[in-house]
XYZ file of C-alpha atoms in Angstrom:
344
model
C -34.815 13.104 -19.757
C -33.579 16.624 -19.071
C -35.990 19.491 -19.743
C -36.830 22.900 -18.265
C -39.742 23.981 -16.088
C -41.048 26.971 -14.148
C -40.553 25.730 -10.588
C -42.293 27.194 -7.545
C -40.102 26.580 -4.506
C -42.578 27.481 -1.769
C -45.907 29.124 -1.151
C -45.970 32.592 -2.692
C -42.554 32.219 -4.318
C -41.970 33.420 -7.888
C -41.731 31.003 -10.778
C -38.091 30.270 -11.625
C -36.945 28.551 -14.812
C -34.807 25.547 -13.929
C -33.406 22.395 -15.469
C -35.366 19.341 -14.311
C -35.528 15.658 -15.152
C -38.794 14.156 -16.376
C -39.791 10.472 -16.449
C -40.316 8.368 -19.497
C -44.042 7.631 -19.809
C -45.301 4.599 -17.916
C -48.041 2.254 -19.075
C -51.058 4.340 -20.108
C -49.067 7.577 -20.033
C -47.892 10.000 -22.696
C -45.055 12.516 -22.693
C -45.969 15.724 -24.495
C -43.635 18.413 -25.758
C -45.418 21.573 -24.676
C -45.885 24.210 -27.373
C -47.727 26.677 -25.153
C -49.550 26.874 -21.855
C -52.142 29.367 -20.720
C -51.716 31.131 -17.381
C -54.901 30.812 -15.346
C -56.087 32.449 -12.139
C -56.128 28.938 -10.664
C -52.354 28.699 -11.125
C -51.953 31.975 -9.257
C -54.080 30.945 -6.284
C -52.326 27.568 -6.112
C -48.960 29.312 -6.014
C -50.268 31.550 -3.230
C -51.546 28.578 -1.233
C -55.285 29.137 -1.657
C -55.616 25.912 -3.633
C -53.797 22.970 -2.027
C -50.651 21.847 -3.852
C -47.355 20.786 -2.246
C -44.105 22.611 -2.948
C -41.564 22.623 -4.435
C -43.329 21.735 -7.643
C -44.516 22.731 -11.106
C -47.943 24.204 -11.846
C -49.691 24.798 -15.180
C -52.895 23.221 -16.477
C -53.684 24.723 -19.896
C -51.060 22.899 -21.911
C -51.073 22.122 -25.612
C -48.344 20.403 -27.603
C -47.261 17.352 -29.566
C -46.856 13.770 -28.434
C -43.184 12.965 -27.980
C -43.347 9.461 -26.463
C -46.023 6.955 -25.452
C -46.110 4.249 -22.803
C -47.316 0.676 -23.136
C -50.954 0.261 -24.049
C -51.456 3.753 -25.466
C -53.582 3.547 -28.613
C -55.493 6.822 -29.018
C -52.477 9.012 -29.853
C -49.144 8.515 -31.586
C -45.812 10.303 -31.655
C -46.161 13.640 -33.427
C -49.916 14.058 -32.812
C -51.047 17.525 -31.690
C -52.927 17.224 -28.387
C -54.678 19.326 -25.797
C -53.921 18.402 -22.188
C -57.276 18.139 -20.495
C -58.864 17.283 -17.172
C -57.605 14.329 -15.073
C -59.991 11.502 -14.178
C -59.507 8.043 -12.721
C -61.605 6.063 -15.205
C -62.796 3.662 -12.488
C -65.252 5.411 -10.163
C -68.985 5.357 -10.710
C -69.061 8.848 -12.211
C -66.287 8.101 -14.692
C -67.965 4.830 -15.657
C -71.250 6.715 -16.101
C -69.617 8.989 -18.667
C -69.166 11.945 -16.277
C -65.382 12.178 -15.829
C -65.697 15.840 -14.822
C -67.227 14.592 -11.570
C -64.572 11.944 -10.919
C -64.606 10.952 -7.250
C -60.806 11.134 -7.189
C -60.700 14.605 -8.677
C -59.207 16.305 -5.619
C -56.101 14.119 -5.380
C -55.695 14.031 -9.160
C -55.729 17.826 -9.301
C -53.660 18.823 -6.304
C -51.834 15.954 -4.590
C -48.594 16.718 -6.419
C -48.112 13.376 -8.129
C -49.634 10.321 -9.731
C -52.350 8.266 -8.068
C -49.694 5.992 -6.572
C -47.947 8.972 -4.989
C -44.960 9.053 -7.346
C -43.919 12.176 -9.232
C -42.761 12.558 -12.816
C -40.294 15.366 -12.086
C -37.022 15.680 -10.196
C -34.104 18.055 -9.883
C -30.842 17.021 -11.568
C -29.661 16.018 -8.070
C -32.466 13.457 -7.892
C -34.601 15.396 -5.392
C -38.279 14.888 -6.341
C -40.392 17.820 -7.493
C -44.145 17.672 -7.165
C -45.882 17.220 -10.501
C -49.233 16.355 -12.095
C -50.973 19.595 -11.189
C -54.375 19.005 -12.806
C -52.774 15.836 -14.096
C -50.164 17.653 -16.187
C -47.908 20.386 -14.635
C -47.508 22.058 -18.002
C -45.437 25.095 -16.990
C -42.589 23.178 -18.583
C -41.179 22.190 -21.948
C -42.482 18.659 -21.399
C -45.259 17.065 -19.386
C -46.217 13.471 -18.580
C -49.953 12.848 -18.398
C -52.461 10.010 -18.628
C -53.607 9.053 -22.107
C -57.257 9.467 -21.101
C -56.664 13.139 -20.250
C -55.531 14.022 -23.760
C -57.695 15.389 -26.544
C -56.275 14.827 -30.057
C -56.569 17.991 -32.111
C -57.599 18.482 -35.704
C -57.216 22.188 -36.327
C -55.605 24.613 -38.721
C -55.175 27.126 -35.886
C -51.724 27.604 -34.365
C -51.366 25.252 -31.403
C -50.306 28.129 -29.170
C -53.768 29.636 -29.633
C -55.798 26.703 -28.344
C -54.324 25.877 -24.937
C -57.082 27.743 -23.078
C -59.694 25.426 -24.613
C -58.957 22.945 -21.831
C -59.892 25.323 -19.021
C -61.139 28.857 -19.573
C -63.087 28.208 -22.761
C -64.478 24.863 -21.613
C -65.551 26.413 -18.305
C -67.640 29.239 -19.740
C -68.981 27.438 -22.778
C -69.625 24.233 -20.828
C -71.683 26.059 -18.204
C -73.913 27.518 -20.914
C -74.201 24.513 -23.212
C -74.190 21.652 -20.691
C -75.994 23.148 -17.695
C -78.149 26.122 -18.604
C -79.743 24.730 -21.790
C -81.099 28.152 -22.705
C -84.442 28.072 -24.469
C -85.944 30.211 -27.206
C -86.368 33.763 -25.979
C -84.230 33.229 -22.869
C -82.110 35.910 -21.267
C -78.640 35.359 -19.787
C -76.532 37.775 -17.764
C -72.791 37.108 -17.541
C -70.805 38.755 -14.739
C -67.218 39.247 -15.863
C -66.016 39.240 -19.462
C -62.588 37.670 -19.155
C -61.739 34.421 -20.928
C -64.441 32.431 -19.096
C -67.132 35.058 -19.506
C -66.368 35.656 -23.182
C -66.524 31.908 -23.782
C -69.954 31.863 -22.158
C -71.100 34.734 -24.345
C -69.873 33.018 -27.507
C -71.634 29.807 -26.476
C -74.838 31.702 -25.717
C -74.883 32.943 -29.303
C -75.127 29.297 -30.365
C -78.365 28.915 -28.380
C -81.871 30.287 -29.008
C -81.385 32.889 -26.250
C -82.193 36.402 -27.457
C -80.784 38.568 -24.655
C -77.147 38.133 -23.585
C -76.000 40.736 -21.063
C -72.371 41.261 -20.047
C -71.642 43.080 -16.769
C -68.005 44.190 -16.887
C -66.176 47.287 -15.546
C -63.343 47.119 -18.107
C -64.192 49.055 -21.280
C -61.961 46.937 -23.548
C -63.625 43.771 -22.303
C -67.060 45.255 -22.843
C -66.058 45.899 -26.454
C -64.948 42.272 -26.778
C -68.237 41.122 -25.280
C -70.120 43.013 -27.973
C -67.823 41.612 -30.646
C -68.411 38.041 -29.523
C -72.158 38.162 -29.065
C -73.432 40.242 -26.145
C -76.634 42.089 -26.974
C -76.205 44.402 -23.990
C -73.244 45.559 -21.896
C -73.366 47.192 -18.460
C -70.595 49.012 -16.653
C -71.331 48.210 -12.972
C -69.442 51.313 -11.840
C -71.676 53.593 -13.873
C -75.103 52.435 -12.699
C -76.693 52.839 -9.280
C -78.141 49.325 -9.126
C -76.834 46.510 -11.328
C -79.733 44.181 -10.516
C -82.351 46.798 -11.332
C -80.561 47.567 -14.587
C -80.517 43.867 -15.510
C -84.235 43.627 -14.724
C -84.937 46.613 -16.951
C -82.911 45.200 -19.812
C -84.518 41.757 -19.567
C -88.056 42.956 -18.957
C -87.910 41.406 -15.488
C -85.554 38.902 -13.852
C -83.112 37.213 -16.193
C -83.661 33.550 -16.949
C -80.087 32.649 -15.971
C -76.995 34.286 -14.556
C -73.380 33.200 -14.804
C -70.677 34.488 -12.473
C -67.213 34.463 -14.031
C -65.516 36.783 -11.557
C -64.874 34.534 -8.514
C -65.336 37.696 -6.428
C -67.350 36.791 -3.335
C -69.380 40.034 -3.045
C -70.385 39.623 -6.688
C -71.130 35.935 -6.290
C -73.291 36.509 -3.212
C -75.241 39.382 -4.718
C -76.170 40.208 -8.319
C -76.157 36.680 -9.870
C -78.614 35.518 -7.199
C -80.819 38.590 -7.254
C -80.920 39.135 -11.005
C -82.725 35.876 -11.794
C -86.201 34.619 -10.960
C -86.821 32.870 -7.656
C -88.583 29.687 -8.757
C -86.488 26.529 -8.549
C -83.227 28.452 -8.413
C -80.159 26.255 -8.710
C -76.446 26.881 -8.688
C -73.542 25.219 -10.424
C -69.828 25.634 -10.931
C -68.219 24.883 -14.273
C -71.322 23.087 -15.463
C -71.759 21.066 -12.274
C -75.485 20.433 -11.654
C -77.427 21.092 -8.463
C -74.627 21.301 -5.895
C -73.637 24.012 -3.413
C -70.591 25.909 -4.581
C -67.671 27.887 -3.289
C -66.475 30.962 -5.086
C -65.004 30.123 -8.442
C -65.277 30.866 -12.127
C -68.465 29.981 -13.956
C -70.963 29.810 -11.136
C -74.477 29.549 -12.503
C -77.745 30.789 -11.075
C -80.816 29.585 -12.894
C -84.542 29.741 -12.222
C -87.143 27.209 -13.374
C -86.658 24.953 -16.351
C -89.718 26.129 -18.311
C -88.771 28.221 -21.330
C -89.618 31.888 -21.194
C -90.416 33.359 -24.584
C -89.369 36.981 -24.612
C -88.448 39.179 -27.530
C -85.230 41.164 -27.436
C -85.931 44.755 -26.481
C -83.806 47.458 -28.061
C -84.199 50.417 -25.728
C -82.904 53.851 -26.677
C -79.779 54.952 -24.878
C -79.848 58.383 -23.350
C -80.177 60.299 -20.089
C -80.941 58.102 -17.106
C -79.322 55.083 -18.722
C -75.672 55.782 -18.052
C -73.387 52.787 -18.037
C -75.453 50.854 -20.536
C -74.944 50.270 -24.211
C -77.438 48.534 -26.408
C -76.566 46.394 -29.380
C -79.315 45.780 -31.924
C -80.194 42.109 -32.492
C -78.292 40.302 -35.229
C -80.019 39.568 -38.477
C -78.926 36.972 -40.949
C -75.828 36.243 -38.895
C -74.410 39.740 -39.461
C -73.563 42.054 -36.594
C -74.949 45.544 -36.784
C -73.155 48.605 -35.494
C -73.684 49.318 -31.798
C -75.892 52.210 -30.805
C -76.097 54.285 -27.657
C -73.271 55.346 -25.415
C -71.513 54.570 -22.190
C -71.265 57.475 -19.785
């Protein structure tokens, strides 16, 4: 079938909209008409060659749309169903069979090999020349995508479909790290470095936990405002304080109980998230992955011991000597109160 896609011809090349041919879905596959697709930092680094993916090909991994056609054996979705295109997983390895598809042992090839597990691709130029596909199992920078049935999440929402594409990546990354890995206890404190999509998702998820102190460290003023709107009890401008770690310790009454890096900036990852938390039984994770060494990437967690720390939220007065910090009084009865203090 003829469709259009944003094709990347070579490493570092711009996206160009081209006519392409896309396969009919095979057994266990679904073809989705894409309504919208988020643009993620991961797409940018893949285009630039920092994440392996062969070119020419089609990137995109935050797709949302409606089922247009189904292959043999597909039972969980039907033509016309709204779906979110999620993470690829093989369904056969020990981690998939144990109910942990996020840790699929075939994840690397499924994400970045440029095709299906058997090496075939779902995309081609009108001339018949193959184009690499199945980036993160979908290659959704296109009007249509072919993906495995098991990677789809049927949607039941009144929200516009174009608004929910990021649920498959940015939102799931930040919220999943908080809800599935940190397990914040009553009175806990969390510091989130970076308040982009991943960091804001973490902050929103933290408000669903018993944690009482949620700190956002973010140099962008507009993002700090969003962090307050979505649940941060404290915001810090790292450019306006002499020592971010010391400021976090002051806010939390000592080391924070957990820290979440959502910047993927190595100097940040190697410094404040490690130093801002307690030392006992520190562990690190990426995107909710437990107890494994990590490379730089969004949603890297640093967490001390598992015992809950009961600590009341401290509302400290803003004023001289506290530049770069803004305090937000704790919420009562689910209602947000007006922020107090100032940012120098």
